[in-house]
Short mmCIF file of C-alpha atoms in Angstrom, two decimals:
data_model
loop_
_atom_site.label_atom_id
_atom_site.label_comp_id
_atom_site.label_asym_id
_atom_site.label_seq_id
_atom_site.Cartn_x
_atom_site.Cartn_y
_atom_site.Cartn_z
CA UNK A 1 0.00 0.00 0.00
CA UNK A 2 2.82 2.43 0.87
CA UNK A 3 4.54 1.72 -2.45
CA UNK A 4 1.32 2.29 -4.40
CA UNK A 5 0.70 5.60 -2.62
CA UNK A 6 4.27 6.71 -3.32
CA UNK A 7 3.93 5.87 -7.01
CA UNK A 8 0.73 7.95 -7.24
CA UNK A 9 2.23 10.91 -5.37
CA UNK A 10 5.45 11.04 -7.38
CA UNK A 11 3.51 10.60 -10.60
CA UNK A 12 1.45 13.68 -9.69
CA UNK A 13 4.63 15.62 -8.88
CA UNK A 14 6.15 14.75 -12.26
CA UNK A 15 2.87 15.69 -13.94
CA UNK A 16 3.05 19.13 -12.29
CA UNK A 17 6.53 19.68 -13.67
CA UNK A 18 5.31 18.71 -17.11
CA UNK A 19 2.29 21.02 -16.82
CA UNK A 20 4.60 23.95 -16.07
CA UNK A 21 6.75 23.58 -19.19
CA UNK A 22 7.17 26.74 -21.25
CA UNK A 23 4.84 25.52 -24.03
CA UNK A 24 2.02 24.78 -21.64
CA UNK A 25 -1.41 26.20 -22.41
CA UNK A 26 -1.25 27.77 -18.96
CA UNK A 27 0.85 30.61 -20.35
CA UNK A 28 -1.09 31.25 -23.54
CA UNK A 29 -3.29 34.34 -23.79
CA UNK A 30 -6.14 32.53 -25.57
CA UNK A 31 -6.44 30.22 -22.60
CA UNK A 32 -8.23 33.05 -20.79
CA UNK A 33 -10.73 34.17 -23.42
CA UNK A 34 -13.47 31.84 -22.23
CA UNK A 35 -15.19 33.71 -19.40
CA UNK A 36 -17.06 30.68 -18.14
CA UNK A 37 -13.86 28.63 -18.03
CA UNK A 38 -12.17 31.43 -16.08
CA UNK A 39 -14.93 31.43 -13.48
CA UNK A 40 -14.64 27.66 -13.11
CA UNK A 41 -10.87 27.96 -12.65
CA UNK A 42 -11.23 30.72 -10.06
CA UNK A 43 -13.93 28.99 -8.04
CA UNK A 44 -12.06 25.67 -8.19
CA UNK A 45 -8.88 27.34 -6.93
CA UNK A 46 -10.69 29.00 -4.02
CA UNK A 47 -12.40 25.75 -3.03
CA UNK A 48 -9.14 23.77 -3.27
CA UNK A 49 -7.30 26.35 -1.19
CA UNK A 50 -10.04 26.39 1.44
CA UNK A 51 -9.93 22.59 1.73
CA UNK A 52 -6.12 22.45 1.93
CA UNK A 53 -6.04 25.11 4.65
CA UNK A 54 -9.14 24.50 6.78
CA UNK A 55 -9.29 20.70 6.97
CA UNK A 56 -5.80 20.09 8.46
CA UNK A 57 -6.55 22.45 11.36
CA UNK A 58 -8.41 19.66 13.13
CA UNK A 59 -5.56 17.15 13.18
CA UNK A 60 -3.93 17.86 16.54
CA UNK A 61 -5.92 17.09 19.74
CA UNK A 62 -3.84 19.80 21.42
CA UNK A 63 -5.23 22.48 19.13
CA UNK A 64 -8.61 21.23 17.90
CA UNK A 65 -10.59 21.57 21.14
CA UNK A 66 -10.30 17.98 22.40
CA UNK A 67 -7.55 18.75 24.91
CA UNK A 68 -8.75 22.26 25.62
CA UNK A 69 -6.25 23.11 28.38
CA UNK A 70 -6.04 26.94 28.52
CA UNK A 71 -7.16 27.56 24.95
CA UNK A 72 -10.74 28.63 25.75
CA UNK A 73 -10.14 32.20 26.90
CA UNK A 74 -12.26 33.70 24.14
CA UNK A 75 -15.22 31.57 25.19
CA UNK A 76 -14.71 32.52 28.85
CA UNK A 77 -14.56 36.24 28.06
CA UNK A 78 -17.82 36.02 26.10
CA UNK A 79 -19.45 34.55 29.20
CA UNK A 80 -17.93 37.29 31.35
CA UNK A 81 -19.35 39.99 29.09
CA UNK A 82 -22.81 38.50 29.47
CA UNK A 83 -22.32 38.55 33.24
CA UNK A 84 -21.37 42.22 33.16
CA UNK A 85 -17.63 42.24 33.82
CA UNK A 86 -14.31 42.04 31.98
CA UNK A 87 -12.30 39.56 34.06
CA UNK A 88 -12.22 35.83 33.41
CA UNK A 89 -14.34 33.80 35.81
CA UNK A 90 -11.74 31.51 37.38
CA UNK A 91 -12.77 30.24 40.81
CA UNK A 92 -9.48 28.44 41.50
CA UNK A 93 -7.06 31.34 41.94
CA UNK A 94 -4.08 30.06 43.94
CA UNK A 95 -3.90 31.88 47.29
CA UNK A 96 -0.09 31.83 47.09
CA UNK A 97 -0.28 33.95 43.96
CA UNK A 98 -2.08 36.69 45.90
CA UNK A 99 0.63 36.88 48.55
CA UNK A 100 3.73 36.76 46.33
CA UNK A 101 5.99 39.81 46.20
CA UNK A 102 6.21 39.44 42.43
CA UNK A 103 3.64 37.04 40.94
CA UNK A 104 5.11 37.60 37.48
CA UNK A 105 8.46 36.02 38.37
CA UNK A 106 8.36 32.62 36.64
CA UNK A 107 11.22 31.11 38.66
CA UNK A 108 9.69 32.29 41.94
CA UNK A 109 6.37 30.70 41.03
CA UNK A 110 8.13 27.42 40.31
CA UNK A 111 10.01 27.55 43.60
CA UNK A 112 6.83 28.15 45.59
CA UNK A 113 4.72 25.68 43.60
CA UNK A 114 2.21 28.33 42.55
CA UNK A 115 -0.43 27.27 40.03
CA UNK A 116 -1.52 29.80 37.43
CA UNK A 117 -3.78 30.03 34.41
CA UNK A 118 -1.15 30.08 31.70
CA UNK A 119 -0.95 33.02 29.31
CA UNK A 120 -3.66 34.95 31.08
CA UNK A 121 -3.04 38.45 32.43
CA UNK A 122 -3.16 38.67 36.24
CA UNK A 123 -3.86 42.05 37.81
CA UNK A 124 -5.25 43.09 41.21
CA UNK A 125 -6.24 39.55 42.10
CA UNK A 126 -8.14 38.78 38.88
CA UNK A 127 -7.35 37.15 35.57
CA UNK A 128 -7.91 38.92 32.26
CA UNK A 129 -7.44 37.98 28.64
CA UNK A 130 -4.63 39.89 26.98
CA UNK A 131 -5.50 38.61 23.50
CA UNK A 132 -7.46 41.09 21.38
CA UNK A 133 -11.12 41.54 22.22
CA UNK A 134 -12.43 41.99 18.66
CA UNK A 135 -12.95 38.24 17.93
CA UNK A 136 -15.06 38.05 21.09
CA UNK A 137 -17.26 40.94 19.99
CA UNK A 138 -17.79 39.83 16.40
CA UNK A 139 -17.95 36.03 16.83
CA UNK A 140 -17.92 34.50 20.31
CA UNK A 141 -20.36 36.85 22.03
CA UNK A 142 -23.03 36.88 19.26
CA UNK A 143 -22.79 33.09 18.93
CA UNK A 144 -23.36 32.57 22.65
CA UNK A 145 -26.20 35.10 22.76
CA UNK A 146 -27.97 33.36 19.87
CA UNK A 147 -27.32 29.72 20.72
CA UNK A 148 -26.56 29.73 24.43
CA UNK A 149 -23.45 27.68 23.67
CA UNK A 150 -19.74 28.46 23.35
CA UNK A 151 -18.27 28.87 19.90
CA UNK A 152 -15.25 26.52 19.75
CA UNK A 153 -12.09 28.53 19.28
CA UNK A 154 -10.97 26.39 16.34
CA UNK A 155 -14.20 27.28 14.52
CA UNK A 156 -13.58 30.97 15.07
CA UNK A 157 -10.09 30.56 13.62
CA UNK A 158 -11.50 28.71 10.63
CA UNK A 159 -14.05 31.46 10.02
CA UNK A 160 -11.37 34.15 10.13
CA UNK A 161 -9.04 32.14 7.90
CA UNK A 162 -11.83 31.47 5.37
CA UNK A 163 -12.60 35.20 5.24
CA UNK A 164 -8.89 35.95 4.89
CA UNK A 165 -8.61 33.55 1.94
CA UNK A 166 -11.61 35.14 0.25
CA UNK A 167 -10.19 38.63 0.83
CA UNK A 168 -6.77 37.61 -0.48
CA UNK A 169 -8.34 36.19 -3.64
CA UNK A 170 -10.37 39.35 -4.26
CA UNK A 171 -7.30 41.51 -3.64
CA UNK A 172 -5.18 39.53 -6.11
CA UNK A 173 -8.00 39.58 -8.66
CA UNK A 174 -8.30 43.34 -8.20
CA UNK A 175 -4.54 43.87 -8.60
CA UNK A 176 -4.48 41.76 -11.76
CA UNK A 177 -7.38 43.61 -13.37
CA UNK A 178 -6.02 47.03 -12.43
CA UNK A 179 -2.24 46.65 -12.86
CA UNK A 180 -1.30 43.27 -14.36
CA UNK A 181 -3.87 42.59 -17.06
CA UNK A 182 -1.50 40.58 -19.25
CA UNK A 183 -0.35 38.18 -16.54
CA UNK A 184 -1.85 34.70 -17.20
CA UNK A 185 -4.78 33.72 -15.02
CA UNK A 186 -3.25 30.32 -14.23
CA UNK A 187 -0.10 31.94 -12.88
CA UNK A 188 -2.22 34.20 -10.68
CA UNK A 189 -4.16 31.22 -9.37
CA UNK A 190 -0.96 29.32 -8.62
CA UNK A 191 0.44 32.35 -6.80
CA UNK A 192 -2.79 32.68 -4.83
CA UNK A 193 -2.64 29.04 -3.71
CA UNK A 194 1.05 29.27 -2.84
CA UNK A 195 0.87 32.54 -0.92
CA UNK A 196 -2.22 31.35 0.96
CA UNK A 197 -0.42 28.23 2.18
CA UNK A 198 2.78 30.15 2.89
CA UNK A 199 0.89 32.75 4.94
CA UNK A 200 -1.11 30.29 7.02
CA UNK A 201 0.94 27.10 7.46
CA UNK A 202 1.53 27.61 11.20
CA UNK A 203 -2.10 28.51 11.80
CA UNK A 204 -3.02 25.24 10.09
CA UNK A 205 -0.80 23.42 12.60
CA UNK A 206 -1.94 25.15 15.82
CA UNK A 207 -5.22 27.00 15.22
CA UNK A 208 -6.48 27.70 18.75
CA UNK A 209 -6.08 30.85 20.85
CA UNK A 210 -2.68 32.24 19.80
CA UNK A 211 -3.39 31.86 16.10
CA UNK A 212 -7.01 32.94 16.54
CA UNK A 213 -5.70 36.42 17.33
CA UNK A 214 -3.31 36.35 14.37
CA UNK A 215 -5.95 35.00 11.96
CA UNK A 216 -8.42 37.71 13.01
CA UNK A 217 -5.79 40.43 12.62
CA UNK A 218 -4.58 39.46 9.17
CA UNK A 219 -8.19 38.91 8.06
CA UNK A 220 -8.99 42.51 9.00
CA UNK A 221 -5.87 43.79 7.26
CA UNK A 222 -6.42 41.96 3.97
CA UNK A 223 -9.96 43.35 3.73
CA UNK A 224 -8.65 46.79 4.64
CA UNK A 225 -6.20 46.57 1.73
CA UNK A 226 -8.93 45.43 -0.63
CA UNK A 227 -11.35 48.27 0.14
CA UNK A 228 -8.70 51.01 0.32
CA UNK A 229 -7.01 49.98 -2.94
CA UNK A 230 -10.34 49.56 -4.70
CA UNK A 231 -11.52 52.95 -3.50
CA UNK A 232 -8.38 54.90 -4.39
CA UNK A 233 -7.15 53.10 -7.52
CA UNK A 234 -10.34 51.81 -9.18
CA UNK A 235 -13.32 54.02 -8.33
CA UNK A 236 -13.74 57.40 -9.99
CA UNK A 237 -16.68 58.73 -7.96
CA UNK A 238 -15.56 60.50 -4.81
CA UNK A 239 -18.73 59.33 -3.06
CA UNK A 240 -17.75 55.67 -3.65
CA UNK A 241 -14.16 56.44 -2.66
CA UNK A 242 -15.40 57.68 0.70
CA UNK A 243 -17.55 54.59 1.25
CA UNK A 244 -14.67 52.23 0.47
CA UNK A 245 -12.25 54.32 2.52
CA UNK A 246 -14.59 54.18 5.50
CA UNK A 247 -14.95 50.40 5.28
CA UNK A 248 -11.21 49.89 4.71
CA UNK A 249 -10.35 52.10 7.66
CA UNK A 250 -12.81 50.21 9.86
CA UNK A 251 -11.16 46.88 9.06
CA UNK A 252 -7.69 48.37 9.58
CA UNK A 253 -8.63 49.85 12.95
CA UNK A 254 -10.21 46.57 14.13
CA UNK A 255 -6.90 44.78 13.55
CA UNK A 256 -5.50 46.65 16.56
CA UNK A 257 -8.15 44.99 18.68
CA UNK A 258 -7.14 41.57 17.36
CA UNK A 259 -3.35 41.74 17.67
CA UNK A 260 -1.49 45.06 18.05
CA UNK A 261 1.59 43.91 16.11
CA UNK A 262 -0.66 43.12 13.14
CA UNK A 263 -2.21 46.56 13.64
CA UNK A 264 1.16 48.05 12.68
CA UNK A 265 0.40 46.99 9.12
CA UNK A 266 -1.93 49.99 8.98
CA UNK A 267 1.25 51.94 8.14
CA UNK A 268 0.76 50.58 4.62
CA UNK A 269 -2.27 52.85 4.25
CA UNK A 270 0.00 55.93 4.28
CA UNK A 271 1.12 55.63 0.62
CA UNK A 272 -2.49 54.88 -0.38
CA UNK A 273 -3.56 58.11 1.32
CA UNK A 274 -0.77 60.00 -0.46
CA UNK A 275 -1.94 58.57 -3.78
CA UNK A 276 -5.51 59.62 -3.02
CA UNK A 277 -4.46 63.20 -2.24
CA UNK A 278 -2.51 63.44 -5.51
CA UNK A 279 -5.44 62.12 -7.54
CA UNK A 280 -7.89 64.36 -5.74
CA UNK A 281 -5.80 67.49 -6.32
CA UNK A 282 -5.32 66.48 -9.96
CA UNK A 283 -9.08 66.32 -10.41
CA UNK A 284 -9.21 62.62 -11.27
CA UNK A 285 -12.38 61.98 -9.23
CA UNK A 286 -15.93 62.84 -10.23
CA UNK A 287 -17.11 65.41 -7.70
CA UNK A 288 -19.80 68.07 -7.50
CA UNK A 289 -17.65 70.73 -5.88
CA UNK A 290 -14.45 72.17 -7.35
CA UNK A 291 -12.96 72.67 -3.89
CA UNK A 292 -10.32 69.96 -4.29
CA UNK A 293 -8.49 70.53 -1.01
CA UNK A 294 -11.74 70.64 0.93
CA UNK A 295 -12.93 67.38 -0.62
CA UNK A 296 -9.62 65.68 0.15
CA UNK A 297 -9.73 66.84 3.79
CA UNK A 298 -13.34 65.71 4.24
CA UNK A 299 -12.55 62.27 2.81
CA UNK A 300 -9.50 61.85 5.04
CA UNK A 301 -11.55 62.88 8.08
CA UNK A 302 -14.20 60.29 7.20
CA UNK A 303 -11.49 57.63 6.95
CA UNK A 304 -10.08 58.67 10.34
CA UNK A 305 -13.39 58.21 12.19
CA UNK A 306 -13.12 54.39 12.61
CA UNK A 307 -9.54 54.70 13.87
CA UNK A 308 -10.53 57.34 16.41
CA UNK A 309 -13.58 55.43 17.67
CA UNK A 310 -11.82 52.05 17.88
CA UNK A 311 -8.77 53.62 19.56
CA UNK A 312 -11.01 55.32 22.13
CA UNK A 313 -12.92 52.09 22.81
CA UNK A 314 -9.70 50.09 23.26
CA UNK A 315 -8.25 52.73 25.58
CA UNK A 316 -11.37 52.69 27.76
CA UNK A 317 -11.30 48.87 27.77
CA UNK A 318 -7.66 48.86 28.88
CA UNK A 319 -8.20 51.61 31.47
CA UNK A 320 -11.00 49.66 33.14
CA UNK A 321 -8.93 46.49 33.29
CA UNK A 322 -5.39 47.68 34.00
CA UNK A 323 -5.77 51.36 34.93
CA UNK A 324 -3.68 52.23 31.88
CA UNK A 325 -5.25 53.05 28.49
CA UNK A 326 -2.18 51.79 26.63
CA UNK A 327 -1.78 48.48 28.48
CA UNK A 328 -3.28 45.49 26.65
CA UNK A 329 -2.23 43.06 29.38
CA UNK A 330 1.09 41.87 28.01
CA UNK A 331 2.97 43.25 31.01
CA UNK A 332 0.92 41.08 33.36
CA UNK A 333 1.13 37.76 31.53
CA UNK A 334 1.47 34.52 33.42
CA UNK A 335 4.24 33.18 31.21
CA UNK A 336 7.96 32.37 31.21
CA UNK A 337 9.19 35.94 31.69
CA UNK A 338 8.45 38.88 33.98
CA UNK A 339 7.28 41.42 31.45
CA UNK A 340 6.41 44.03 34.06
CA UNK A 341 10.15 44.74 34.03
CA UNK A 342 10.02 45.76 30.38
CA UNK A 343 10.38 49.47 29.88
CA UNK A 344 9.42 51.72 27.02
CA UNK A 345 10.46 51.01 23.46
CA UNK A 346 13.50 53.27 23.75
CA UNK A 347 14.49 51.92 27.17
CA UNK A 348 14.42 48.35 25.86
CA UNK A 349 16.20 49.12 22.60
CA UNK A 350 19.40 47.12 22.22
CA UNK A 351 21.02 47.38 18.79
CA UNK A 352 22.92 44.09 19.06
CA UNK A 353 19.78 42.23 20.14
CA UNK A 354 17.81 43.81 17.31
CA UNK A 355 20.40 42.88 14.67
CA UNK A 356 20.60 39.30 15.92
CA UNK A 357 16.81 39.04 16.03
CA UNK A 358 16.41 40.35 12.49
CA UNK A 359 19.05 37.90 11.28
CA UNK A 360 17.27 35.03 13.05
CA UNK A 361 13.89 35.96 11.62
CA UNK A 362 14.96 36.54 8.02
CA UNK A 363 18.28 34.91 7.08
CA UNK A 364 19.16 32.33 9.76
CA UNK A 365 20.12 28.96 8.31
CA UNK A 366 19.81 25.64 10.13
CA UNK A 367 21.37 22.47 8.77
CA UNK A 368 19.30 19.90 6.93
CA UNK A 369 18.46 16.93 9.15
CA UNK A 370 18.89 13.23 8.43
CA UNK A 371 15.43 12.53 9.81
CA UNK A 372 12.20 13.22 7.94
CA UNK A 373 11.00 15.90 7.24
CA UNK A 374 14.68 16.90 6.91
CA UNK A 375 14.27 20.68 7.24
CA UNK A 376 14.59 22.83 10.36
CA UNK A 377 12.97 26.16 11.16
CA UNK A 378 15.16 28.89 9.68
CA UNK A 379 14.86 32.49 8.57
CA UNK A 380 12.00 33.46 6.27
CA UNK A 381 14.15 33.84 3.15
CA UNK A 382 15.72 30.44 3.80
CA UNK A 383 12.37 28.76 4.35
CA UNK A 384 10.69 30.52 1.43
CA UNK A 385 13.27 31.68 -1.16
CA UNK A 386 10.50 32.82 -3.52
CA UNK A 387 9.92 35.79 -1.19
CA UNK A 388 13.30 37.17 -2.24
CA UNK A 389 11.41 38.48 -5.27
CA UNK A 390 10.21 41.38 -3.08
CA UNK A 391 13.61 42.99 -3.69
CA UNK A 392 12.68 43.30 -7.36
CA UNK A 393 11.21 46.69 -6.40
CA UNK A 394 14.77 47.99 -6.77
CA UNK A 395 14.98 46.87 -10.44
CA UNK A 396 14.65 49.80 -12.82
CA UNK A 397 11.87 48.40 -15.02
CA UNK A 398 9.86 47.24 -12.00
CA UNK A 399 10.31 50.60 -10.31
CA UNK A 400 9.17 52.41 -13.43
CA UNK A 401 6.14 50.13 -13.87
CA UNK A 402 5.03 50.45 -10.25
CA UNK A 403 5.71 54.21 -10.18
CA UNK A 404 3.56 54.65 -13.27
CA UNK A 405 0.78 52.69 -11.58
CA UNK A 406 1.16 54.72 -8.39
CA UNK A 407 1.96 51.76 -6.11
CA UNK A 408 5.76 51.94 -5.87
CA UNK A 409 5.77 53.64 -2.46
CA UNK A 410 3.18 51.11 -1.28
CA UNK A 411 5.49 48.20 -2.17
CA UNK A 412 8.43 49.89 -0.43
CA UNK A 413 6.38 50.27 2.75
CA UNK A 414 5.35 46.61 2.47
CA UNK A 415 9.07 45.75 2.54
CA UNK A 416 9.63 47.88 5.62
CA UNK A 417 6.71 46.80 7.81
CA UNK A 418 7.96 43.21 8.45
CA UNK A 419 11.17 44.72 9.81
CA UNK A 420 9.22 47.08 12.10
CA UNK A 421 7.00 44.25 13.40
CA UNK A 422 10.02 42.02 13.98
CA UNK A 423 11.83 44.72 15.96
CA UNK A 424 8.70 45.25 18.06
CA UNK A 425 8.51 41.52 18.78
CA UNK A 426 12.22 41.40 19.64
CA UNK A 427 11.94 44.19 22.21
CA UNK A 428 8.58 43.32 23.79
CA UNK A 429 8.62 39.52 23.93
CA UNK A 430 10.97 37.11 25.73
CA UNK A 431 12.06 35.52 22.44
CA UNK A 432 10.94 35.17 18.85
CA UNK A 433 8.62 32.28 18.04
CA UNK A 434 7.83 30.72 14.69
CA UNK A 435 4.19 31.80 14.88
CA UNK A 436 5.18 35.47 15.13
CA UNK A 437 6.13 35.30 11.44
CA UNK A 438 2.44 34.83 10.66
CA UNK A 439 1.90 38.48 11.61
CA UNK A 440 3.44 39.59 8.33
CA UNK A 441 4.16 36.61 6.07
CA UNK A 442 0.98 37.34 4.12
CA UNK A 443 2.23 40.90 3.68
CA UNK A 444 5.44 39.65 2.09
CA UNK A 445 3.30 37.35 -0.04
CA UNK A 446 1.20 40.27 -1.29
CA UNK A 447 4.37 42.19 -2.11
CA UNK A 448 5.79 39.15 -3.91
CA UNK A 449 2.59 38.93 -5.98
CA UNK A 450 2.93 42.59 -6.97
CA UNK A 451 6.62 42.25 -7.87
CA UNK A 452 6.03 39.07 -9.91
CA UNK A 453 3.17 40.79 -11.70
CA UNK A 454 5.37 43.78 -12.52
CA UNK A 455 8.19 41.54 -13.73
CA UNK A 456 5.79 39.50 -15.86
CA UNK A 457 4.39 42.66 -17.45
CA UNK A 458 7.76 44.26 -18.23
CA UNK A 459 10.02 41.35 -19.19
CA UNK A 460 11.08 40.92 -22.81
CA UNK A 461 8.51 38.91 -24.79
CA UNK A 462 11.17 36.34 -25.69
CA UNK A 463 11.65 35.38 -22.07
CA UNK A 464 8.10 35.68 -20.69
CA UNK A 465 7.21 32.00 -20.82
CA UNK A 466 10.55 30.99 -19.30
CA UNK A 467 10.06 33.52 -16.52
CA UNK A 468 6.51 32.37 -15.80
CA UNK A 469 7.56 28.72 -15.86
CA UNK A 470 10.34 29.40 -13.34
CA UNK A 471 7.91 31.25 -11.07
CA UNK A 472 5.62 28.20 -11.30
CA UNK A 473 8.50 25.97 -10.23
CA UNK A 474 9.22 28.32 -7.31
CA UNK A 475 5.59 28.07 -6.28
CA UNK A 476 5.74 24.29 -6.46
CA UNK A 477 8.85 24.10 -4.27
CA UNK A 478 7.33 26.58 -1.83
CA UNK A 479 4.24 24.40 -1.46
CA UNK A 480 6.51 21.41 -0.79
CA UNK A 481 8.36 23.44 1.85
CA UNK A 482 5.06 24.42 3.48
CA UNK A 483 4.13 20.74 3.64
CA UNK A 484 7.45 19.79 5.27
CA UNK A 485 7.19 22.61 7.82
CA UNK A 486 3.61 21.61 8.54
CA UNK A 487 4.51 17.99 9.32
CA UNK A 488 7.65 18.85 11.32
CA UNK A 489 7.05 17.98 15.02
CA UNK A 490 6.68 21.30 16.81
CA UNK A 491 4.54 23.01 19.42
CA UNK A 492 2.35 19.93 20.06
CA UNK A 493 1.12 19.78 16.47
CA UNK A 494 -0.31 16.51 15.16
CA UNK A 495 3.08 14.90 14.41
CA UNK A 496 4.49 16.12 17.71
CA UNK A 497 1.48 14.60 19.42
CA UNK A 498 1.93 11.29 17.59
CA UNK A 499 5.38 10.39 16.26
CA UNK A 500 3.89 7.29 14.63
CA UNK A 501 1.93 9.58 12.33
CA UNK A 502 5.14 11.20 11.10
CA UNK A 503 6.58 7.76 10.35
CA UNK A 504 3.51 6.80 8.31
CA UNK A 505 3.72 10.02 6.28
CA UNK A 506 7.37 9.27 5.56
CA UNK A 507 6.53 5.75 4.38
CA UNK A 508 3.76 7.03 2.12
CA UNK A 509 6.20 9.39 0.44
CA UNK A 510 9.25 7.16 0.21
CA UNK A 511 7.97 3.74 -0.85
CA UNK A 512 7.61 2.33 2.65
CA UNK A 513 10.99 3.54 3.94
CA UNK A 514 11.11 5.38 7.28
CA UNK A 515 13.93 7.90 7.68
CA UNK A 516 13.29 8.38 11.41
#
């Protein structure tokens, strides 16, 4: 049976290589003239991507709700809201914790045998959830009010991921229609599948609690991008621009209430705003009044309203809980480090630590292992070499193409934000974790899509098919890398939970041979 499965799998792999050859119909323009065929291809790609991403989330008992442990904080907070308070209703608070000089000292808690609710925020004798409150308000609380039951955290993650995948597809479709009309549909679909898997592989492995916050944040950001870009770059009516700007700003502001580090991605809206101002002053929008500056100011004010309201609500929420409008609860975590000792950004800044952290996150290399799945967690550009294409923004023809389209500054900011988020994580967390990359991997994927589109549009006609074929090969190898990372035993995922499962996967791939 193992040998038969291996034969089928490797036959499919070889078939993919053949399908990507430079004479393939995938790269021909007339392949896309049938509108009905295009719709079938698009829908099929979305469905396939949804299945590949959502189904594996249920594999690990540690993260699928069976062994719930401390992963039900969202459900508990929804109950607390219905009972009229913001703290988590734990009735087993260890009395020793209340009498400790410093309850946030991990070593002291171990020495005294103090039991805590892990990764909850403890303040003034009560536990709070430091994860963003937005998923509770939009999913967990309404579900409990309607059904009287808790929404399983894994289902909330799946909902957010499904919405993210839909938003990413619409964004890529929008970018193709607006900027990269001559790029083959099949290449776009392959990039969509690849970047989806690349952006979400860790969430697929460990979907509960930690990744619920990340999934909600990146879901908000991808929809913010879609509405802002559509409003500024596609619509010509200022009235529609304002509607899309308002919706895009709402999604962007909500990301702060999901995961603050993901909220930093809102910086990418700055070049979109600059582009809007230029177009407005140039009279490129259909408006009733000729007061161009006034119209631009009014539109920007409308877009600022969601940010102001959400910021005010979050500050009030934090003030009630921690007597500090800017404290989300991270300082009071029951975790491996005393984060109350962390100072301000500038007090914590350590150049050597920052440089080492950036190197670890982006270019660190770990040796290939003898045991399946062979690879080890490394820097992003080592794990996913296709993302190196983001540096194509410095190529002259790409720069000229993107500048003409008015998105060059946007792509430059997309390159900068992952660095900013990484530095923030370095300074305000005990150490970098693999899941922190999920905060911005999708962002690098979006930038890679834009750069590949620009390269595809500007490359010499003689080399277009070769270029597109090589990008297809890169996508294929990236998908293989995602699979290997996904099955690598880590953080109590399904192979870490059951080593026998990893052995079976190895045998299926390698004709019954086990490399472990």
